[in-house]
mmCIF file of C-alpha atoms in Angstrom:
data_model
loop_
_atom_site.group_PDB
_atom_site.id
_atom_site.type_symbol
_atom_site.label_atom_id
_atom_site.label_comp_id
_atom_site.label_asym_id
_atom_site.label_seq_id
_atom_site.Cartn_x
_atom_site.Cartn_y
_atom_site.Cartn_z
ATOM 1 C CA MET A 14 0.000 0.000 0.000
ATOM 2 C CA SER A 15 1.280 3.442 -0.907
ATOM 3 C CA CYS A 16 -0.284 6.874 -1.183
ATOM 4 C CA VAL A 17 0.745 10.430 -2.023
ATOM 5 C CA ILE A 18 -0.450 13.421 0.025
ATOM 6 C CA GLY A 19 -0.687 16.789 -1.688
ATOM 7 C CA ALA A 20 0.801 20.002 -0.342
ATOM 8 C CA ALA A 21 -2.602 21.292 0.793
ATOM 9 C CA ASN A 22 -3.192 18.247 3.023
ATOM 10 C CA VAL A 23 0.292 17.700 4.455
ATOM 11 C CA LYS A 24 -0.481 19.941 7.431
ATOM 12 C CA ILE A 25 -3.723 18.077 8.201
ATOM 13 C CA PHE A 26 -1.889 14.758 7.919
ATOM 14 C CA GLY A 27 0.832 15.971 10.274
ATOM 15 C CA LYS A 28 -1.589 17.437 12.816
ATOM 16 C CA ALA A 29 -3.145 13.990 13.136
ATOM 17 C CA PHE A 30 0.139 12.655 14.559
ATOM 18 C CA HIS A 31 0.362 15.591 16.980
ATOM 19 C CA ALA A 32 -3.168 14.862 18.236
ATOM 20 C CA LEU A 33 -2.657 11.103 18.569
ATOM 21 C CA VAL A 34 0.588 11.433 20.531
ATOM 22 C CA ARG A 35 -1.404 13.191 23.277
ATOM 23 C CA ILE A 36 -3.375 9.962 23.729
ATOM 24 C CA ALA A 37 -0.785 7.180 23.623
ATOM 25 C CA ASP A 38 2.688 6.153 22.447
ATOM 26 C CA ASP A 39 1.804 3.566 19.800
ATOM 27 C CA LEU A 40 0.175 4.087 16.407
ATOM 28 C CA TYR A 41 -1.782 1.294 14.751
ATOM 29 C CA ILE A 42 -1.961 1.699 10.970
ATOM 30 C CA GLU A 43 -4.557 -0.064 8.875
ATOM 31 C CA ALA A 44 -4.653 0.252 5.081
ATOM 32 C CA LEU A 45 -8.008 -0.786 3.626
ATOM 33 C CA PRO A 46 -9.760 -0.194 0.288
ATOM 34 C CA SER A 47 -11.978 2.329 2.086
ATOM 35 C CA GLY A 48 -8.983 4.386 3.226
ATOM 36 C CA LEU A 49 -6.000 4.708 5.531
ATOM 37 C CA THR A 50 -6.851 4.457 9.238
ATOM 38 C CA PHE A 51 -4.813 5.494 12.274
ATOM 39 C CA HIS A 52 -5.805 4.080 15.671
ATOM 40 C CA THR A 53 -4.423 4.571 19.151
ATOM 41 C CA VAL A 54 -5.528 3.768 22.692
ATOM 42 C CA ASN A 55 -3.987 4.794 25.995
ATOM 43 C CA SER A 56 -2.527 2.332 28.479
ATOM 44 C CA SER A 57 -5.590 2.344 30.760
ATOM 45 C CA LYS A 58 -7.929 1.849 27.772
ATOM 46 C CA SER A 59 -9.973 4.848 28.831
ATOM 47 C CA ALA A 60 -9.327 6.879 25.655
ATOM 48 C CA TYR A 61 -9.448 5.760 22.034
ATOM 49 C CA ALA A 62 -8.777 7.867 18.925
ATOM 50 C CA CYS A 63 -9.244 7.074 15.256
ATOM 51 C CA PHE A 64 -8.381 9.034 12.089
ATOM 52 C CA THR A 65 -9.683 7.715 8.766
ATOM 53 C CA PHE A 66 -8.270 9.240 5.577
ATOM 54 C CA LYS A 67 -10.454 8.407 2.606
ATOM 55 C CA PRO A 68 -9.006 7.838 -0.894
ATOM 56 C CA ASP A 69 -10.097 11.311 -2.072
ATOM 57 C CA PHE A 70 -7.822 12.842 0.586
ATOM 58 C CA PHE A 71 -4.760 11.683 -1.387
ATOM 59 C CA ILE A 72 -3.421 12.483 -4.838
ATOM 60 C CA THR A 73 -2.981 8.731 -5.437
ATOM 61 C CA TYR A 74 -4.029 5.812 -3.242
ATOM 62 C CA LYS A 75 -2.942 2.243 -4.064
ATOM 63 C CA ASP A 76 -4.490 -0.471 -1.913
ATOM 64 C CA ASP A 77 -3.070 -3.630 -3.468
ATOM 65 C CA SER A 78 -3.521 -5.560 -0.233
ATOM 66 C CA VAL A 79 -4.769 -5.053 3.311
ATOM 67 C CA GLU A 80 -1.884 -3.930 5.496
ATOM 68 C CA LYS A 81 -1.792 -3.652 9.297
ATOM 69 C CA ARG A 82 1.255 -2.214 11.021
ATOM 70 C CA LYS A 83 2.316 -0.652 14.315
ATOM 71 C CA VAL A 84 4.889 2.117 14.814
ATOM 72 C CA LEU A 85 5.893 4.491 17.588
ATOM 73 C CA LEU A 86 4.237 7.888 17.452
ATOM 74 C CA LYS A 87 7.384 9.642 18.656
ATOM 75 C CA SER A 88 9.237 8.426 15.574
ATOM 76 C CA CYS A 89 6.430 9.830 13.392
ATOM 77 C CA LEU A 90 6.768 13.207 15.091
ATOM 78 C CA MET A 91 10.378 13.355 13.961
ATOM 79 C CA ALA A 92 9.108 13.655 10.405
ATOM 80 C CA PHE A 93 6.211 16.023 11.189
ATOM 81 C CA ARG A 94 7.815 18.075 13.950
ATOM 82 C CA SER A 95 7.592 21.529 12.346
ATOM 83 C CA LEU A 96 4.211 21.801 10.638
ATOM 84 C CA PRO A 97 4.564 25.451 9.517
ATOM 85 C CA ASN A 98 7.864 24.616 7.836
ATOM 86 C CA LEU A 99 6.376 21.584 6.091
ATOM 87 C CA GLU A 100 3.438 23.643 4.886
ATOM 88 C CA LYS A 101 5.802 26.131 3.240
ATOM 89 C CA THR A 102 8.375 23.778 1.745
ATOM 90 C CA VAL A 103 6.753 20.396 0.999
ATOM 91 C CA GLU A 104 5.120 19.897 -2.397
ATOM 92 C CA LYS A 105 3.975 16.315 -1.795
ATOM 93 C CA CYS A 106 4.570 13.409 0.593
ATOM 94 C CA LEU A 107 4.851 9.671 -0.118
ATOM 95 C CA PHE A 108 3.487 7.286 2.552
ATOM 96 C CA ASP A 109 4.514 3.692 1.775
ATOM 97 C CA LEU A 110 3.816 0.581 3.875
ATOM 98 C CA THR A 111 4.931 -2.102 1.417
ATOM 99 C CA SER A 112 8.322 -0.959 0.144
ATOM 100 C CA SER A 113 9.972 -2.726 3.077
ATOM 101 C CA ALA A 114 8.865 -5.354 5.568
ATOM 102 C CA ASP A 115 10.861 -3.695 8.338
ATOM 103 C CA TYR A 116 9.951 -0.012 8.219
ATOM 104 C CA LEU A 117 7.448 2.599 7.100
ATOM 105 C CA LEU A 118 8.770 4.855 4.355
ATOM 106 C CA LEU A 119 8.016 8.584 4.436
ATOM 107 C CA LYS A 120 9.402 10.676 1.603
ATOM 108 C CA PHE A 121 8.948 14.452 1.433
ATOM 109 C CA PHE A 122 9.410 16.106 -1.959
ATOM 110 C CA CYS A 123 10.310 19.708 -1.161
ATOM 111 C CA LYS A 124 10.937 22.801 -3.236
ATOM 112 C CA HIS A 125 14.173 23.210 -5.219
ATOM 113 C CA GLY A 126 14.426 19.431 -5.712
ATOM 114 C CA LEU A 127 15.137 18.620 -2.053
ATOM 115 C CA VAL A 128 13.956 15.156 -0.923
ATOM 116 C CA LYS A 129 13.743 14.103 2.737
ATOM 117 C CA ILE A 130 13.435 10.396 3.544
ATOM 118 C CA TYR A 131 12.374 8.876 6.874
ATOM 119 C CA GLN A 132 12.394 5.142 7.623
ATOM 120 C CA LEU A 133 10.247 4.413 10.680
ATOM 121 C CA PRO A 134 10.709 0.840 11.984
ATOM 122 C CA TYR A 135 7.689 -1.334 12.681
ATOM 123 C CA VAL A 136 7.187 -2.468 16.252
ATOM 124 C CA GLU A 137 4.761 -5.385 15.901
ATOM 125 C CA ASN A 138 2.122 -6.540 13.460
ATOM 126 C CA GLU A 139 -0.974 -5.587 15.448
ATOM 127 C CA THR A 140 -4.362 -4.048 14.921
ATOM 128 C CA VAL A 141 -6.763 -2.107 17.095
ATOM 129 C CA GLN A 142 -10.418 -1.127 16.989
ATOM 130 C CA GLY A 143 -12.711 0.751 19.338
ATOM 131 C CA SER A 144 -15.283 -0.852 21.611
ATOM 132 C CA PHE A 145 -18.085 1.588 22.285
ATOM 133 C CA PRO A 146 -21.822 2.073 21.574
ATOM 134 C CA THR A 147 -22.816 3.511 18.217
ATOM 135 C CA SER A 148 -26.489 4.196 18.975
ATOM 136 C CA GLY A 149 -28.905 4.860 21.822
ATOM 137 C CA PHE A 150 -27.431 8.220 22.820
ATOM 138 C CA LEU A 151 -29.381 10.398 25.240
ATOM 139 C CA CYS A 152 -27.780 13.650 24.047
ATOM 140 C CA GLN A 153 -26.414 14.754 20.686
ATOM 141 C CA LEU A 154 -24.742 18.149 20.345
ATOM 142 C CA ASN A 155 -22.985 19.890 17.476
ATOM 143 C CA ALA A 156 -20.830 22.869 18.366
ATOM 144 C CA SER A 157 -18.105 24.911 16.767
ATOM 145 C CA SER A 158 -14.616 23.780 17.740
ATOM 146 C CA ARG A 159 -13.723 27.424 18.395
ATOM 147 C CA LEU A 160 -16.566 27.682 20.922
ATOM 148 C CA LEU A 161 -15.332 24.670 22.878
ATOM 149 C CA TYR A 162 -11.677 25.652 22.536
ATOM 150 C CA ASP A 163 -12.301 29.115 23.946
ATOM 151 C CA GLY A 164 -14.371 27.591 26.733
ATOM 152 C CA ILE A 165 -11.716 25.215 28.071
ATOM 153 C CA GLN A 166 -9.129 28.008 28.121
ATOM 154 C CA ASN A 167 -10.851 29.263 31.277
ATOM 155 C CA PHE A 168 -9.751 26.188 33.225
ATOM 156 C CA SER A 169 -6.497 26.104 35.132
ATOM 157 C CA THR A 170 -3.679 24.020 33.687
ATOM 158 C CA SER A 171 -3.842 21.837 36.803
ATOM 159 C CA VAL A 172 -7.416 20.698 36.034
ATOM 160 C CA GLU A 173 -7.390 17.044 35.000
ATOM 161 C CA GLU A 174 -11.095 16.187 34.799
ATOM 162 C CA VAL A 175 -14.191 18.162 33.875
ATOM 163 C CA THR A 176 -17.903 17.517 34.342
ATOM 164 C CA LEU A 177 -20.253 18.093 31.425
ATOM 165 C CA THR A 178 -23.885 18.654 32.422
ATOM 166 C CA VAL A 179 -26.456 18.739 29.623
ATOM 167 C CA CYS A 180 -29.714 20.414 30.617
ATOM 168 C CA SER A 181 -32.847 21.013 28.585
ATOM 169 C CA ASN A 182 -31.755 24.469 27.407
ATOM 170 C CA LYS A 183 -28.061 24.818 28.245
ATOM 171 C CA VAL A 184 -24.762 23.025 28.821
ATOM 172 C CA LEU A 185 -22.615 23.430 31.927
ATOM 173 C CA LEU A 186 -18.896 22.643 31.960
ATOM 174 C CA ARG A 187 -17.106 22.720 35.325
ATOM 175 C CA ASN A 188 -13.932 21.354 36.855
ATOM 176 C CA TYR A 189 -14.331 18.114 38.823
ATOM 177 C CA VAL A 190 -13.379 18.629 42.478
ATOM 178 C CA ASP A 191 -15.222 15.840 44.278
ATOM 179 C CA ASP A 192 -11.994 13.892 44.823
ATOM 180 C CA GLU A 193 -10.358 16.793 46.660
ATOM 181 C CA PRO A 194 -10.007 16.507 50.468
ATOM 182 C CA GLU A 195 -11.584 19.952 50.957
ATOM 183 C CA PRO A 196 -13.637 20.802 47.838
ATOM 184 C CA ASN A 197 -14.797 24.104 49.349
ATOM 185 C CA LYS A 198 -11.236 25.428 49.322
ATOM 186 C CA VAL A 199 -10.612 24.578 45.661
ATOM 187 C CA VAL A 200 -11.188 27.107 42.906
ATOM 188 C CA HIS A 201 -14.437 26.246 41.106
ATOM 189 C CA THR A 202 -14.745 27.155 37.438
ATOM 190 C CA GLU A 203 -18.027 26.801 35.580
ATOM 191 C CA ILE A 204 -18.876 27.700 31.987
ATOM 192 C CA THR A 205 -22.436 28.015 30.712
ATOM 193 C CA LEU A 206 -23.247 27.537 27.031
ATOM 194 C CA GLU A 207 -26.791 28.297 25.937
ATOM 195 C CA SER A 208 -28.570 26.013 23.481
ATOM 196 C CA GLU A 209 -28.596 28.791 20.850
ATOM 197 C CA GLU A 210 -24.796 28.555 20.616
ATOM 198 C CA PHE A 211 -25.010 24.967 19.276
ATOM 199 C CA ASP A 212 -25.707 23.974 15.690
ATOM 200 C CA LEU A 213 -27.551 20.877 16.938
ATOM 201 C CA PHE A 214 -29.056 20.495 20.398
ATOM 202 C CA GLU A 215 -31.000 17.256 20.987
ATOM 203 C CA VAL A 216 -31.538 16.245 24.605
ATOM 204 C CA ASN A 217 -33.746 13.264 25.392
ATOM 205 C CA GLN A 218 -32.698 13.205 29.029
ATOM 206 C CA GLU A 219 -30.606 15.519 31.168
ATOM 207 C CA THR A 220 -27.157 13.983 31.540
ATOM 208 C CA LYS A 221 -24.103 14.543 33.712
ATOM 209 C CA ILE A 222 -20.757 12.956 32.830
ATOM 210 C CA THR A 223 -17.159 13.379 33.998
ATOM 211 C CA PHE A 224 -14.130 12.687 31.782
ATOM 212 C CA CYS A 225 -10.473 13.657 31.365
ATOM 213 C CA LEU A 226 -9.716 17.084 29.912
ATOM 214 C CA LYS A 227 -6.404 16.049 28.331
ATOM 215 C CA GLU A 228 -8.011 13.999 25.539
ATOM 216 C CA LEU A 229 -10.589 16.704 24.823
ATOM 217 C CA LYS A 230 -7.752 19.192 24.364
ATOM 218 C CA ALA A 231 -6.161 16.816 21.845
ATOM 219 C CA VAL A 232 -9.113 16.882 19.456
ATOM 220 C CA LEU A 233 -9.690 20.617 19.957
ATOM 221 C CA ASN A 234 -6.041 21.408 19.247
ATOM 222 C CA PHE A 235 -6.338 19.466 15.999
ATOM 223 C CA CYS A 236 -9.415 21.472 14.984
ATOM 224 C CA GLU A 237 -7.769 24.774 15.897
ATOM 225 C CA GLY A 238 -7.515 26.940 12.816
ATOM 226 C CA PHE A 239 -10.198 25.043 10.878
ATOM 227 C CA ASN A 240 -13.189 26.188 12.982
ATOM 228 C CA ILE A 241 -15.095 23.040 12.103
ATOM 229 C CA PRO A 242 -18.075 21.633 14.026
ATOM 230 C CA ILE A 243 -17.608 18.840 16.552
ATOM 231 C CA SER A 244 -20.319 16.309 17.315
ATOM 232 C CA ILE A 245 -20.752 15.214 20.947
ATOM 233 C CA LYS A 246 -22.739 12.061 21.711
ATOM 234 C CA CYS A 247 -23.151 10.842 25.263
ATOM 235 C CA GLN A 248 -25.225 8.671 27.548
ATOM 236 C CA THR A 249 -25.262 8.446 31.326
ATOM 237 C CA GLY A 250 -22.239 8.556 33.608
ATOM 238 C CA GLY A 251 -20.173 5.404 33.360
ATOM 239 C CA LYS A 252 -20.698 5.023 29.587
ATOM 240 C CA PRO A 253 -18.340 6.427 26.920
ATOM 241 C CA VAL A 254 -18.707 9.855 25.337
ATOM 242 C CA THR A 255 -17.848 10.312 21.655
ATOM 243 C CA PHE A 256 -16.359 13.406 20.009
ATOM 244 C CA SER A 257 -16.381 13.171 16.215
ATOM 245 C CA VAL A 258 -15.457 15.381 13.255
ATOM 246 C CA THR A 259 -16.763 14.648 9.763
ATOM 247 C CA SER A 260 -16.742 18.039 8.041
ATOM 248 C CA LEU A 261 -13.118 17.920 6.864
ATOM 249 C CA ARG A 262 -12.867 16.776 3.246
ATOM 250 C CA GLY A 263 -11.682 13.185 3.106
ATOM 251 C CA VAL A 264 -11.109 12.836 6.874
ATOM 252 C CA ASP A 265 -13.244 11.275 9.619
ATOM 253 C CA ILE A 266 -12.177 11.643 13.260
ATOM 254 C CA GLN A 267 -13.439 9.912 16.389
ATOM 255 C CA PHE A 268 -12.313 10.363 19.988
ATOM 256 C CA VAL A 269 -14.000 8.081 22.537
ATOM 257 C CA LEU A 270 -13.453 8.832 26.234
ATOM 258 C CA ALA A 271 -14.433 6.810 29.255
ATOM 259 C CA THR A 272 -16.587 8.574 31.836
ATOM 260 C CA LEU A 273 -16.748 8.354 35.594
ATOM 261 C CA ALA A 274 -19.557 6.211 36.943
ATOM 262 C CA ASP A 275 -22.030 7.918 39.243
ATOM 263 C CA ARG A 276 -21.825 7.346 42.984
ATOM 264 C CA GLU A 277 -24.746 4.909 43.068
ATOM 265 C CA THR A 278 -23.089 2.672 40.472
ATOM 266 C CA GLN A 279 -19.736 2.884 42.249
ATOM 267 C CA SER A 280 -21.193 1.885 45.611
ATOM 268 C CA SER A 281 -23.330 -0.968 44.254
ATOM 269 C CA SER A 282 -20.971 -2.594 41.740
ATOM 270 C CA GLY A 283 -17.567 -1.123 42.492
ATOM 271 C CA ILE A 284 -17.297 0.277 38.960
ATOM 272 C CA PHE A 285 -15.110 3.357 38.909
ATOM 273 C CA ARG A 286 -14.631 4.140 35.228
ATOM 274 C CA THR A 287 -15.610 2.494 31.969
ATOM 275 C CA SER A 288 -13.146 1.166 29.448
ATOM 276 C CA VAL A 289 -13.402 1.859 25.734
ATOM 277 C CA ALA A 290 -11.025 -0.988 24.879
ATOM 278 C CA GLN A 291 -10.571 -4.683 25.277
ATOM 279 C CA THR A 292 -7.587 -6.842 24.392
ATOM 280 C CA SER A 293 -7.316 -10.140 22.608
ATOM 281 C CA GLN A 294 -4.718 -11.978 20.561
ATOM 282 C CA PHE A 295 -5.004 -11.189 16.875
ATOM 283 C CA SER A 296 -5.252 -14.134 14.510
ATOM 284 C CA LYS A 297 -4.487 -13.713 10.824
ATOM 285 C CA SER A 298 -6.813 -16.607 9.993
ATOM 286 C CA SER A 299 -9.792 -14.702 11.354
ATOM 287 C CA GLN A 300 -9.921 -10.979 10.632
ATOM 288 C CA SER A 301 -13.597 -10.458 11.493
ATOM 289 C CA ASN A 302 -14.963 -8.392 14.360
ATOM 290 C CA SER A 303 -15.761 -11.438 16.519
ATOM 291 C CA PHE A 304 -12.922 -11.480 19.031
ATOM 292 C CA SER A 305 -12.762 -12.768 22.580
ATOM 293 C CA SER A 306 -13.949 -10.171 25.063
ATOM 294 C CA SER A 307 -12.073 -11.544 28.062
ATOM 295 C CA MET A 308 -9.119 -9.662 29.453
ATOM 296 C CA PRO A 309 -5.856 -11.688 29.563
ATOM 297 C CA ASN A 310 -4.508 -12.344 33.026
ATOM 298 C CA SER A 311 -1.201 -11.021 34.211
ATOM 299 C CA SER A 312 0.604 -14.360 33.965
ATOM 300 C CA ASN A 313 -0.277 -14.863 30.317
ATOM 301 C CA THR A 314 0.608 -11.289 29.547
ATOM 302 C CA ALA A 315 4.060 -11.721 31.048
ATOM 303 C CA GLN A 316 4.773 -14.826 28.967
ATOM 304 C CA ASN A 317 3.177 -13.879 25.659
ATOM 305 C CA VAL A 318 2.779 -10.274 24.613
ATOM 306 C CA PRO A 319 -0.880 -9.954 23.518
ATOM 307 C CA LYS A 320 -1.840 -8.410 20.223
ATOM 308 C CA PHE A 321 -4.384 -5.649 20.738
ATOM 309 C CA VAL A 322 -7.745 -5.850 19.035
ATOM 310 C CA LEU A 323 -10.454 -3.501 20.293
ATOM 311 C CA THR A 324 -13.765 -4.694 18.895
ATOM 312 C CA LEU A 325 -16.361 -2.300 17.534
ATOM 313 C CA SER A 326 -19.764 -2.802 19.132
ATOM 314 C CA SER A 327 -23.090 -1.818 17.636
ATOM 315 C CA SER A 328 -24.989 -2.385 20.857
ATOM 316 C CA ASP A 329 -26.201 0.501 22.967
ATOM 317 C CA ASP A 330 -26.214 -1.169 26.363
ATOM 318 C CA ASP A 331 -23.387 -3.027 28.058
ATOM 319 C CA ASP A 332 -21.064 -4.229 25.295
ATOM 320 C CA PHE A 333 -18.091 -2.422 26.748
ATOM 321 C CA LEU A 334 -15.912 -3.404 29.639
ATOM 322 C CA VAL A 335 -15.386 -1.810 33.012
ATOM 323 C CA GLN A 336 -12.202 -1.759 34.994
ATOM 324 C CA GLN A 337 -11.474 -1.760 38.701
ATOM 325 C CA PRO A 338 -8.937 0.562 40.306
ATOM 326 C CA LEU A 339 -5.650 -1.343 40.466
ATOM 327 C CA GLN A 340 -3.847 -1.531 43.786
ATOM 328 C CA ASP A 341 -0.497 -1.555 41.967
ATOM 329 C CA ASP A 342 -1.232 1.907 40.611
ATOM 330 C CA ILE A 343 -1.187 3.401 44.123
ATOM 331 C CA ASP A 344 2.181 4.903 44.933
ATOM 332 C CA ASN A 345 3.914 3.577 48.005
ATOM 333 C CA ASP A 346 5.041 7.023 49.061
ATOM 334 C CA VAL A 347 1.584 8.549 49.352
ATOM 335 C CA VAL A 348 1.368 10.442 52.619
ATOM 336 C CA PRO A 349 -1.661 9.549 54.826
ATOM 337 C CA SER A 350 -4.481 12.084 55.103
ATOM 338 C CA THR A 351 -3.731 13.424 51.616
ATOM 339 C CA PRO A 352 -6.003 12.717 48.635
ATOM 340 C CA PRO A 353 -5.327 9.416 46.823
ATOM 341 C CA HIS A 354 -2.846 9.270 43.953
ATOM 342 C CA LYS A 355 -1.355 12.623 44.963
ATOM 343 C CA LYS A 356 2.249 12.633 46.154
ATOM 344 C CA PHE A 357 3.499 14.956 48.851
ATOM 345 C CA ARG A 358 6.145 17.190 47.374
ATOM 346 C CA SER A 359 8.182 19.899 49.077
ATOM 347 C CA MET A 360 11.118 22.108 48.242
ATOM 348 C CA PHE A 361 13.524 23.769 50.660
ATOM 349 C CA LEU A 362 14.508 27.182 49.400
ATOM 350 C CA GLY A 363 17.480 28.984 50.934
ATOM 351 C CA LEU A 364 18.954 28.664 54.450
ATOM 352 C CA SER A 365 17.859 29.791 57.863
ATOM 353 C CA GLN A 366 18.854 33.261 59.008
ATOM 354 C CA ALA A 367 21.223 31.958 61.689
ATOM 355 C CA THR A 368 23.008 29.655 59.261
ATOM 356 C CA TYR A 369 23.182 32.362 56.642
ATOM 357 C CA THR A 370 24.764 34.827 59.106
ATOM 358 C CA SER A 371 27.359 32.325 60.334
ATOM 359 C CA MET A 372 28.427 31.462 56.809
ATOM 360 C CA ALA A 373 28.735 35.066 55.662
ATOM 361 C CA PRO A 374 32.356 36.379 55.542
ATOM 362 C CA ASP A 375 33.518 39.008 58.018
ATOM 363 C CA PRO A 376 33.416 42.400 56.247
ATOM 364 C CA ASP A 377 36.572 43.554 58.107
ATOM 365 C CA GLU A 378 38.613 40.494 57.214
ATOM 366 C CA VAL A 379 41.209 41.059 54.443
ATOM 367 C CA LEU A 380 41.326 38.058 52.157
ATOM 368 C CA VAL A 381 43.824 39.412 49.576
ATOM 369 C CA VAL A 382 46.612 41.798 50.525
ATOM 370 C CA ASN A 383 47.265 44.717 48.184
ATOM 371 C CA SER A 384 50.438 44.473 46.130
ATOM 372 C CA ASP A 385 53.236 47.045 46.426
ATOM 373 C CA ASP A 386 52.376 48.522 43.034
ATOM 374 C CA GLU A 387 48.876 49.272 44.155
ATOM 375 C CA HIS A 388 50.198 51.126 47.234
ATOM 376 C CA LEU A 389 52.170 53.405 44.928
#
């Protein structure tokens, strides 16, 4: 499989790598007759991202055979590090999966006959798909990416999770502070967006969900500069929320984020957060969507590295997994009486006044005697 990206789309192609690296470290590449697909999922399987580049996105697209590869996203960023420079100098880009069995070939044809070649080694032959509902949403919203981007700029950089509340005539976005030891002493930020500010506002039931802000910033940073609409589809707390973009020519984007289960669900079933992924060994003899949904145990994982396959579910109920908080994730140096997963950090600046005074040199003491020439 090989394809050629034109100069007008090189920046879009490169921004996809910059958005995906905010999610995870590995990139799963899938070349199909319907287009070139990039997948990634984070280590906790709570965030999944997918970019699909259709054949009309490219100048030429040759899909002689179905190819599935895996590379490191950091190696891809070496080729697409400076997007403004690529936009000015690159005339076209060759993306080739089949020229070598050991590496992905990227070739940039620049102005004045300059050619840059990158050979990105393959890690493993794996594939990945999302596991999340595709119907039965309680709320569907379409909003401008600029509206959402400007909204999240009001949150502090230390905010990790936000709560999205969809009411009958407005949307509330606030920082999540329920896990703080003293929520009343934490700065509360809340943004209100009226229904008139949305292109589409369909609410079958008022919904409140909590998810990580980092992944939302990834998709909004990609859309920055395009001012394209983003579709938000969500259900109740504990079920995934989907952010999708379909208005870019030849590109479909999906970000699926796990949400925090409500307190009643946590207390009754112990579920803390949903998972948008499941793992299973990939078999070349069966490339359908019917994979085992059981998670491999730790002993099997240590002996045989599993190949990741995240199955796509068309159900709207419980066809996604849930995960328990792992005891191994808790740091051993957490100080008691502090909130969980937060380390106690301190820094000693300077010395005490008594120590500082004792170490200071005597102003009357002569350290260097003047030479005879200086006396004259």
